[in-house]
mmCIF file of C-alpha atoms and ligand atoms in Angstrom:
data_model
loop_
_atom_site.group_PDB
_atom_site.id
_atom_site.type_symbol
_atom_site.label_atom_id
_atom_site.label_comp_id
_atom_site.label_asym_id
_atom_site.label_seq_id
_atom_site.Cartn_x
_atom_site.Cartn_y
_atom_site.Cartn_z
ATOM 1 C CA MET A 1 -1.853 -15.437 -9.986
ATOM 2 C CA SER A 2 0.330 -14.988 -7.033
ATOM 3 C CA HIS A 3 -0.208 -11.563 -5.523
ATOM 4 C CA LYS A 4 2.185 -9.308 -4.057
ATOM 5 C CA ILE A 5 1.528 -7.012 -1.133
ATOM 6 C CA LEU A 6 1.903 -3.222 -1.582
ATOM 7 C CA ASP A 7 3.335 -2.729 1.869
ATOM 8 C CA GLY A 8 2.352 0.730 3.198
ATOM 9 C CA ARG A 9 3.855 0.374 6.598
ATOM 10 C CA LEU A 10 7.312 -0.418 4.950
ATOM 11 C CA THR A 11 7.022 2.111 2.407
ATOM 12 C CA SER A 12 5.948 4.869 4.774
ATOM 13 C CA LYS A 13 8.834 3.992 7.112
ATOM 14 C CA GLN A 14 11.364 4.428 4.165
ATOM 15 C CA VAL A 15 9.767 7.760 3.405
ATOM 16 C CA LYS A 16 9.970 8.919 6.874
ATOM 17 C CA GLU A 17 13.585 7.894 7.027
ATOM 18 C CA GLU A 18 14.193 10.037 3.902
ATOM 19 C CA ILE A 19 12.527 13.007 5.711
ATOM 20 C CA LYS A 20 14.329 12.409 8.874
ATOM 21 C CA ILE A 21 17.703 12.760 6.795
ATOM 22 C CA GLU A 22 16.528 16.153 5.568
ATOM 23 C CA VAL A 23 15.506 17.279 9.003
ATOM 24 C CA ASP A 24 18.787 16.320 10.300
ATOM 25 C CA LYS A 25 20.397 18.554 7.789
ATOM 26 C CA ILE A 26 18.110 21.305 8.733
ATOM 27 C CA LEU A 27 19.057 20.967 12.311
ATOM 28 C CA ALA A 28 22.751 20.934 11.482
ATOM 29 C CA LYS A 29 22.508 24.398 10.101
ATOM 30 C CA GLY A 30 21.315 25.631 13.326
ATOM 31 C CA LEU A 31 17.525 25.978 12.182
ATOM 32 C CA ARG A 32 14.454 25.030 14.023
ATOM 33 C CA PRO A 33 12.716 21.782 12.820
ATOM 34 C CA PRO A 34 9.428 21.953 10.940
ATOM 35 C CA HIS A 35 6.330 22.233 12.971
ATOM 36 C CA LEU A 36 2.802 20.553 12.462
ATOM 37 C CA SER A 37 -0.194 21.581 14.541
ATOM 38 C CA ALA A 38 -3.382 19.572 14.438
ATOM 39 C CA ILE A 39 -6.813 20.460 15.676
ATOM 40 C CA LEU A 40 -8.813 17.486 17.122
ATOM 41 C CA VAL A 41 -12.426 18.218 18.058
ATOM 42 C CA GLY A 42 -14.249 15.670 20.279
ATOM 43 C CA ASN A 43 -12.973 11.911 20.828
ATOM 44 C CA ASN A 44 -14.018 9.958 17.875
ATOM 45 C CA PRO A 45 -11.916 6.701 18.544
ATOM 46 C CA ALA A 46 -10.854 6.504 14.823
ATOM 47 C CA SER A 47 -9.660 10.009 14.692
ATOM 48 C CA GLU A 48 -7.773 9.446 18.089
ATOM 49 C CA ALA A 49 -5.882 6.467 16.493
ATOM 50 C CA TYR A 50 -5.087 8.379 13.423
ATOM 51 C CA MET A 51 -3.844 11.321 15.421
ATOM 52 C CA ARG A 52 -1.712 8.987 17.558
ATOM 53 C CA ASN A 53 0.062 7.767 14.276
ATOM 54 C CA LYS A 54 0.500 11.442 13.098
ATOM 55 C CA VAL A 55 1.992 12.813 16.280
ATOM 56 C CA ARG A 56 4.221 9.532 16.447
ATOM 57 C CA SER A 57 5.405 10.093 12.978
ATOM 58 C CA CYS A 58 6.334 13.855 13.666
ATOM 59 C CA GLU A 59 8.550 12.479 16.396
ATOM 60 C CA GLN A 60 10.149 9.859 14.056
ATOM 61 C CA VAL A 61 11.107 12.404 11.490
ATOM 62 C CA GLY A 62 12.185 14.957 13.905
ATOM 63 C CA PHE A 63 9.388 17.514 13.566
ATOM 64 C CA THR A 64 7.905 19.218 16.500
ATOM 65 C CA SER A 65 4.032 19.032 16.832
ATOM 66 C CA ASP A 66 1.172 19.889 18.955
ATOM 67 C CA LEU A 67 -2.234 18.428 19.110
ATOM 68 C CA ILE A 68 -4.910 20.962 20.007
ATOM 69 C CA ARG A 69 -7.924 19.213 21.569
ATOM 70 C CA ARG A 70 -11.278 20.960 21.769
ATOM 71 C CA ASP A 71 -14.734 19.639 22.984
ATOM 72 C CA ASN A 72 -17.404 18.635 20.804
ATOM 73 C CA ASP A 73 -19.446 21.765 21.815
ATOM 74 C CA ILE A 74 -16.846 24.193 20.289
ATOM 75 C CA THR A 75 -18.776 26.852 18.368
ATOM 76 C CA GLN A 76 -17.961 27.562 14.663
ATOM 77 C CA GLU A 77 -16.685 30.998 15.702
ATOM 78 C CA GLU A 78 -14.225 29.576 18.251
ATOM 79 C CA LEU A 79 -12.921 27.171 15.725
ATOM 80 C CA LEU A 80 -12.546 29.854 13.129
ATOM 81 C CA ALA A 81 -10.658 31.893 15.721
ATOM 82 C CA LEU A 82 -8.370 28.979 16.460
ATOM 83 C CA VAL A 83 -7.620 28.551 12.727
ATOM 84 C CA LYS A 84 -6.909 32.278 12.425
ATOM 85 C CA SER A 85 -4.499 32.105 15.301
ATOM 86 C CA LEU A 86 -2.633 29.174 13.711
ATOM 87 C CA ASN A 87 -2.506 31.113 10.419
ATOM 88 C CA GLU A 88 -0.764 33.884 12.090
ATOM 89 C CA ASP A 89 1.746 31.873 14.336
ATOM 90 C CA ASP A 90 5.025 31.954 12.534
ATOM 91 C CA ASN A 91 6.085 28.910 14.440
ATOM 92 C CA VAL A 92 3.350 26.773 12.674
ATOM 93 C CA ASP A 93 4.407 25.663 9.304
ATOM 94 C CA GLY A 94 1.504 23.665 8.628
ATOM 95 C CA PHE A 95 -1.704 22.524 10.408
ATOM 96 C CA ILE A 96 -4.704 20.285 9.788
ATOM 97 C CA VAL A 97 -8.272 20.102 11.282
ATOM 98 C CA GLN A 98 -8.956 16.336 11.742
ATOM 99 C CA LEU A 99 -12.226 15.309 10.062
ATOM 100 C CA PRO A 100 -14.956 14.404 10.563
ATOM 101 C CA SER A 101 -16.014 17.525 12.785
ATOM 102 C CA PRO A 102 -19.207 17.629 14.770
ATOM 103 C CA ASP A 103 -22.372 18.114 12.782
ATOM 104 C CA HIS A 104 -22.976 21.717 13.817
ATOM 105 C CA ILE A 105 -19.547 22.734 12.282
ATOM 106 C CA ASP A 106 -19.504 24.031 8.667
ATOM 107 C CA ASP A 107 -16.488 22.207 7.348
ATOM 108 C CA THR A 108 -16.288 24.118 4.222
ATOM 109 C CA GLU A 109 -16.185 27.503 5.988
ATOM 110 C CA VAL A 110 -13.414 26.165 8.200
ATOM 111 C CA LEU A 111 -11.384 24.904 5.394
ATOM 112 C CA LEU A 112 -11.678 28.169 3.456
ATOM 113 C CA ALA A 113 -10.438 30.159 6.670
ATOM 114 C CA ILE A 114 -7.150 28.047 6.432
ATOM 115 C CA ASP A 115 -4.126 29.774 4.889
ATOM 116 C CA PRO A 116 -3.322 27.780 1.748
ATOM 117 C CA LYS A 117 0.223 27.996 2.373
ATOM 118 C CA LYS A 118 -0.274 26.087 5.691
ATOM 119 C CA ASP A 119 -2.919 23.828 4.254
ATOM 120 C CA VAL A 120 -0.959 20.494 4.534
ATOM 121 C CA ASP A 121 -3.950 18.465 3.962
ATOM 122 C CA GLY A 122 -4.439 20.084 0.609
ATOM 123 C CA PHE A 123 -8.133 20.446 1.268
ATOM 124 C CA HIS A 124 -8.470 24.142 0.601
ATOM 125 C CA PRO A 125 -10.227 24.802 -2.720
ATOM 126 C CA TYR A 126 -7.206 26.844 -3.692
ATOM 127 C CA ASN A 127 -4.943 23.924 -3.365
ATOM 128 C CA PHE A 128 -7.638 21.633 -4.811
ATOM 129 C CA GLY A 129 -7.874 23.905 -7.989
ATOM 130 C CA CYS A 130 -4.074 23.986 -8.484
ATOM 131 C CA MET A 131 -3.930 20.296 -8.167
ATOM 132 C CA ALA A 132 -6.682 19.964 -10.896
ATOM 133 C CA GLN A 133 -4.822 22.230 -13.069
ATOM 134 C CA GLY A 134 -1.344 20.566 -12.481
ATOM 135 C CA LEU A 135 -0.119 23.620 -10.752
ATOM 136 C CA GLU A 136 2.224 23.471 -7.746
ATOM 137 C CA SER A 137 0.135 22.699 -4.646
ATOM 138 C CA PHE A 138 -0.156 20.601 -1.460
ATOM 139 C CA LEU A 139 -1.555 17.214 -2.588
ATOM 140 C CA PRO A 140 -4.196 15.786 -0.421
ATOM 141 C CA ALA A 141 -2.596 13.123 1.829
ATOM 142 C CA THR A 142 -4.335 9.952 0.982
ATOM 143 C CA PRO A 143 -4.198 10.227 -2.995
ATOM 144 C CA TYR A 144 -0.569 11.579 -2.596
ATOM 145 C CA GLY A 145 0.101 8.336 -0.658
ATOM 146 C CA ILE A 146 -1.461 6.184 -3.222
ATOM 147 C CA LEU A 147 0.707 7.845 -5.853
ATOM 148 C CA MET A 148 3.837 7.157 -3.690
ATOM 149 C CA LEU A 149 2.863 3.479 -3.443
ATOM 150 C CA LEU A 150 2.428 3.064 -7.236
ATOM 151 C CA GLU A 151 5.642 4.801 -7.843
ATOM 152 C CA ARG A 152 7.698 2.993 -5.495
ATOM 153 C CA TYR A 153 6.505 -0.352 -6.520
ATOM 154 C CA ASN A 154 7.215 0.569 -10.183
ATOM 155 C CA ILE A 155 3.597 0.049 -11.309
ATOM 156 C CA GLU A 156 2.939 1.424 -14.553
ATOM 157 C CA THR A 157 -0.141 3.835 -14.834
ATOM 158 C CA SER A 158 0.363 5.370 -18.432
ATOM 159 C CA GLY A 159 -2.319 4.079 -20.714
ATOM 160 C CA LYS A 160 -4.065 1.935 -17.946
ATOM 161 C CA ASN A 161 -7.671 1.759 -17.158
ATOM 162 C CA VAL A 162 -8.195 3.025 -13.648
ATOM 163 C CA VAL A 163 -11.594 2.598 -11.863
ATOM 164 C CA VAL A 164 -12.102 4.641 -8.782
ATOM 165 C CA ILE A 165 -15.144 3.739 -6.568
ATOM 166 C CA GLY A 166 -16.161 6.682 -4.434
ATOM 167 C CA ARG A 167 -16.185 10.394 -5.279
ATOM 168 C CA SER A 168 -15.275 12.010 -1.741
ATOM 169 C CA ASN A 169 -13.449 15.456 -1.965
ATOM 170 C CA ILE A 170 -10.474 13.897 -0.048
ATOM 171 C CA VAL A 171 -9.982 10.633 -1.797
ATOM 172 C CA GLY A 172 -12.058 9.581 -4.786
ATOM 173 C CA THR A 173 -12.331 12.854 -6.797
ATOM 174 C CA PRO A 174 -8.720 13.943 -6.388
ATOM 175 C CA ILE A 175 -7.099 10.507 -7.083
ATOM 176 C CA SER A 176 -9.283 10.355 -10.190
ATOM 177 C CA ILE A 177 -7.803 13.819 -11.326
ATOM 178 C CA LEU A 178 -4.309 12.929 -10.306
ATOM 179 C CA LEU A 179 -4.080 9.775 -12.403
ATOM 180 C CA SER A 180 -5.614 11.330 -15.470
ATOM 181 C CA ARG A 181 -3.008 14.080 -15.402
ATOM 182 C CA LYS A 182 -0.088 14.304 -17.830
ATOM 183 C CA ASP A 183 2.657 13.370 -15.124
ATOM 184 C CA LYS A 184 5.188 10.742 -14.055
ATOM 185 C CA ILE A 185 2.369 8.945 -12.217
ATOM 186 C CA GLY A 186 -0.663 9.519 -14.342
ATOM 187 C CA ASN A 187 -1.634 9.229 -17.979
ATOM 188 C CA SER A 188 -4.226 6.777 -16.978
ATOM 189 C CA THR A 189 -7.797 6.395 -18.447
ATOM 190 C CA VAL A 190 -9.882 6.990 -15.448
ATOM 191 C CA THR A 191 -13.518 6.096 -14.653
ATOM 192 C CA LEU A 192 -15.015 7.378 -11.405
ATOM 193 C CA ALA A 193 -17.734 5.213 -10.268
ATOM 194 C CA HIS A 194 -20.131 6.061 -7.292
ATOM 195 C CA SER A 195 -23.494 5.031 -5.835
ATOM 196 C CA ARG A 196 -25.400 5.909 -9.102
ATOM 197 C CA THR A 197 -23.223 4.085 -11.285
ATOM 198 C CA LYS A 198 -24.960 1.201 -13.218
ATOM 199 C CA ASN A 199 -23.417 -2.190 -13.867
ATOM 200 C CA LEU A 200 -20.506 -1.409 -11.523
ATOM 201 C CA LYS A 201 -19.286 -5.085 -11.992
ATOM 202 C CA ASP A 202 -18.825 -4.629 -15.645
ATOM 203 C CA ILE A 203 -16.865 -1.494 -15.162
ATOM 204 C CA SER A 204 -14.789 -2.569 -12.326
ATOM 205 C CA SER A 205 -13.851 -5.686 -14.141
ATOM 206 C CA GLN A 206 -12.206 -3.589 -16.961
ATOM 207 C CA ALA A 207 -9.745 -1.927 -14.365
ATOM 208 C CA ASP A 208 -6.049 -2.568 -14.442
ATOM 209 C CA ILE A 209 -5.907 -0.591 -11.134
ATOM 210 C CA LEU A 210 -9.003 -0.631 -9.008
ATOM 211 C CA ILE A 211 -9.006 1.778 -6.262
ATOM 212 C CA SER A 212 -11.929 1.508 -3.639
ATOM 213 C CA ALA A 213 -12.698 4.493 -1.492
ATOM 214 C CA LEU A 214 -16.196 4.201 -0.274
ATOM 215 C CA GLY A 215 -16.098 2.751 3.315
ATOM 216 C CA LYS A 216 -18.041 -0.376 2.974
ATOM 217 C CA PRO A 217 -16.691 -3.638 4.379
ATOM 218 C CA PHE A 218 -16.435 -6.436 1.763
ATOM 219 C CA PHE A 219 -17.895 -4.347 -0.924
ATOM 220 C CA VAL A 220 -15.306 -5.365 -3.486
ATOM 221 C CA THR A 221 -15.744 -8.997 -4.252
ATOM 222 C CA VAL A 222 -13.647 -11.257 -6.409
ATOM 223 C CA ASP A 223 -16.184 -11.221 -9.320
ATOM 224 C CA MET A 224 -15.721 -7.424 -9.680
ATOM 225 C CA VAL A 225 -12.027 -7.663 -10.319
ATOM 226 C CA LYS A 226 -9.908 -8.460 -13.453
ATOM 227 C CA GLU A 227 -7.370 -11.186 -13.239
ATOM 228 C CA GLY A 228 -3.903 -9.599 -12.632
ATOM 229 C CA ALA A 229 -5.408 -6.223 -11.424
ATOM 230 C CA VAL A 230 -3.788 -3.916 -8.933
ATOM 231 C CA VAL A 231 -6.210 -3.269 -6.074
ATOM 232 C CA ILE A 232 -5.840 -0.271 -3.766
ATOM 233 C CA ASP A 233 -8.011 -0.445 -0.793
ATOM 234 C CA VAL A 234 -8.594 2.892 0.899
ATOM 235 C CA GLY A 235 -11.584 1.720 3.315
ATOM 236 C CA ILE A 236 -10.901 1.542 6.998
ATOM 237 C CA ASN A 237 -13.934 -0.086 8.541
ATOM 238 C CA ARG A 238 -13.962 -1.619 12.119
ATOM 239 C CA ILE A 239 -16.228 -4.710 12.308
ATOM 240 C CA GLU A 240 -17.091 -6.937 15.217
ATOM 241 C CA ASP A 241 -14.793 -9.940 15.610
ATOM 242 C CA ILE A 242 -15.461 -11.976 18.614
ATOM 243 C CA THR A 243 -12.213 -13.951 18.053
ATOM 244 C CA ARG A 244 -10.179 -10.832 18.972
ATOM 245 C CA LYS A 245 -9.680 -9.587 22.461
ATOM 246 C CA SER A 246 -10.793 -6.158 21.494
ATOM 247 C CA GLY A 247 -13.946 -7.621 20.151
ATOM 248 C CA SER A 248 -13.375 -5.954 16.739
ATOM 249 C CA ARG A 249 -10.894 -5.627 13.792
ATOM 250 C CA LEU A 250 -10.019 -3.379 10.929
ATOM 251 C CA VAL A 251 -11.117 -4.371 7.309
ATOM 252 C CA GLY A 252 -11.003 -2.511 4.020
ATOM 253 C CA ASP A 253 -13.562 -2.236 1.441
ATOM 254 C CA VAL A 254 -12.203 -5.218 -0.406
ATOM 255 C CA ASP A 255 -12.982 -8.997 0.453
ATOM 256 C CA PHE A 256 -9.056 -9.400 0.771
ATOM 257 C CA GLU A 257 -9.153 -13.115 1.257
ATOM 258 C CA GLY A 258 -11.451 -13.479 -1.928
ATOM 259 C CA VAL A 259 -9.708 -10.961 -4.093
ATOM 260 C CA ALA A 260 -5.987 -11.162 -3.203
ATOM 261 C CA PRO A 261 -5.398 -14.493 -5.096
ATOM 262 C CA LYS A 262 -6.542 -12.813 -8.339
ATOM 263 C CA CYS A 263 -4.532 -9.685 -8.121
ATOM 264 C CA SER A 264 -1.016 -8.858 -9.247
ATOM 265 C CA TYR A 265 -0.610 -6.398 -6.320
ATOM 266 C CA ILE A 266 -2.921 -5.448 -3.420
ATOM 267 C CA THR A 267 -2.878 -3.130 -0.426
ATOM 268 C CA PRO A 268 -3.682 -4.597 2.941
ATOM 269 C CA VAL A 269 -5.678 -3.061 5.828
ATOM 270 C CA PRO A 270 -4.358 -2.141 8.060
ATOM 271 C CA GLY A 271 -0.787 -1.453 6.833
ATOM 272 C CA GLY A 272 -1.593 -0.239 3.357
ATOM 273 C CA VAL A 273 -2.866 3.261 2.330
ATOM 274 C CA GLY A 274 -3.209 4.495 6.002
ATOM 275 C CA PRO A 275 0.394 4.763 6.971
ATOM 276 C CA MET A 276 0.937 6.211 3.460
ATOM 277 C CA THR A 277 -1.610 9.099 4.244
ATOM 278 C CA VAL A 278 0.589 9.821 7.461
ATOM 279 C CA ALA A 279 3.796 9.832 5.410
ATOM 280 C CA SER A 280 2.336 12.355 2.805
ATOM 281 C CA LEU A 281 1.304 14.610 5.693
ATOM 282 C CA MET A 282 4.853 14.698 6.966
ATOM 283 C CA LEU A 283 6.180 15.367 3.264
ATOM 284 C CA ASN A 284 3.649 18.213 2.874
ATOM 285 C CA THR A 285 4.582 19.717 6.278
ATOM 286 C CA LEU A 286 8.407 19.585 5.172
ATOM 287 C CA LYS A 287 7.394 21.325 1.984
ATOM 288 C CA ALA A 288 5.494 24.032 3.850
ATOM 289 C CA TYR A 289 8.385 24.705 6.035
ATOM 290 C CA LYS A 290 11.014 24.805 3.114
ATOM 291 C CA LYS A 291 8.715 27.160 1.077
ATOM 292 C CA LYS A 292 8.769 29.553 4.196
ATOM 293 C CA LEU A 293 12.687 29.873 4.309
HETATM 294 N N1 L34 B 301 -8.304 16.549 8.169
HETATM 295 N N2 L34 B 301 -8.959 14.389 8.398
HETATM 296 C C1 L34 B 301 -8.154 15.250 7.958
HETATM 297 N N3 L34 B 301 -7.024 14.836 7.035
HETATM 298 C C2 L34 B 301 -6.885 13.593 6.911
HETATM 299 O O1 L34 B 301 -5.749 13.211 6.209
HETATM 300 C C3 L34 B 301 -7.930 12.657 7.421
HETATM 301 N N4 L34 B 301 -7.597 11.269 7.168
HETATM 302 C C4 L34 B 301 -8.747 10.559 7.046
HETATM 303 C C5 L34 B 301 -9.796 10.769 8.022
HETATM 304 N N5 L34 B 301 -9.751 12.322 8.297
HETATM 305 C C6 L34 B 301 -8.836 13.142 8.130
HETATM 306 C C7 L34 B 301 -6.634 10.592 7.825
HETATM 307 O O2 L34 B 301 -5.718 10.935 8.357
HETATM 308 C C8 L34 B 301 -8.150 8.982 6.949
HETATM 309 N N6 L34 B 301 -7.008 9.283 7.691
HETATM 310 C C9 L34 B 301 -6.240 8.103 8.143
HETATM 311 C C10 L34 B 301 -4.921 8.405 8.761
HETATM 312 C C11 L34 B 301 -4.063 7.375 9.372
HETATM 313 C C12 L34 B 301 -4.648 6.059 9.154
HETATM 314 C C13 L34 B 301 -5.866 5.760 8.540
HETATM 315 C C14 L34 B 301 -6.556 6.899 8.062
HETATM 316 C C15 L34 B 301 -3.723 4.939 9.728
HETATM 317 O O3 L34 B 301 -2.820 5.230 10.372
HETATM 318 N N7 L34 B 301 -4.379 3.745 9.609
HETATM 319 C C16 L34 B 301 -3.600 2.455 10.194
HETATM 320 C C17 L34 B 301 -4.533 1.925 11.203
HETATM 321 C C18 L34 B 301 -5.002 2.875 12.222
HETATM 322 C C19 L34 B 301 -5.833 2.243 13.276
HETATM 323 O O4 L34 B 301 -5.254 1.273 13.877
HETATM 324 O O5 L34 B 301 -7.032 2.646 13.406
HETATM 325 C C20 L34 B 301 -3.422 1.521 9.047
HETATM 326 O O6 L34 B 301 -2.540 0.673 9.113
HETATM 327 O O7 L34 B 301 -4.212 1.642 8.035
#
């Protein structure tokens, strides 16, 4: 089967162009643009790269943004105080605390401190709960990005078998809930597989849509995929590659070379789900801004 690429780079560019048009209208009315703040603790190289993409995307869509950097030794109390100050700052429409944070930080307590109205990551249990019940909420960025890719490539989800590998709070669990909801992109029969799943190959081979979000390079191999499946690769893993100048390259969870020929559609890494995550964050920030007006 000849496979088609789900081009996240192109789709995110289109989404961002649509946002830019809305922002131009806002500015034409003499209003200030939406503002996104981001807290980045430490200097994890992957987080640095993701944050660069987020800040650049804000510029592209016409938002203002600020990246608030703190050292790895920030205390829990200092971080909570920073969150509180952003909650109270009327010029900040939405903000995120980039993960992972250092081990001594209690992420749950930090997330709970974020005002749900400014939680443009959609990670606060309030937003998560609303999402799970189909109520109005901010959708977590990566799952939201996956829904947009499926929608914009007209991939039918209703009645399809979806297998999600990985049960994290930020990707696996929410995407499994979203695709089972009664909604335009939804109505799938979802199986959530994880590290204790038995006979994963038998299960994944039933998937019309296979979503891998566990963070292990080359985990999904051709024998695990049904002929003609749609494969969504959420993993971003940096592996050694001596043929590259940098000495490394990015790969997903899927053995792309082996799996792609068997798929109807597949997302590449890089250039697949990653850019869609960033575009979703821009949409959530615009939504936070509009709700405040
Ligand atoms: N708070 N923490 C918070 N919110 C998030 O939504 C995230 N996530 C994940 C990690 N921690 C977070 C992201 O932003 C993953 N993630 C993310 C964002 C952007 C990209 C990938 C993951 C991205 O732009 N990926 C590019 C390549 C980037 C590179 O060169 O390293 C791509 O084409 O896939």
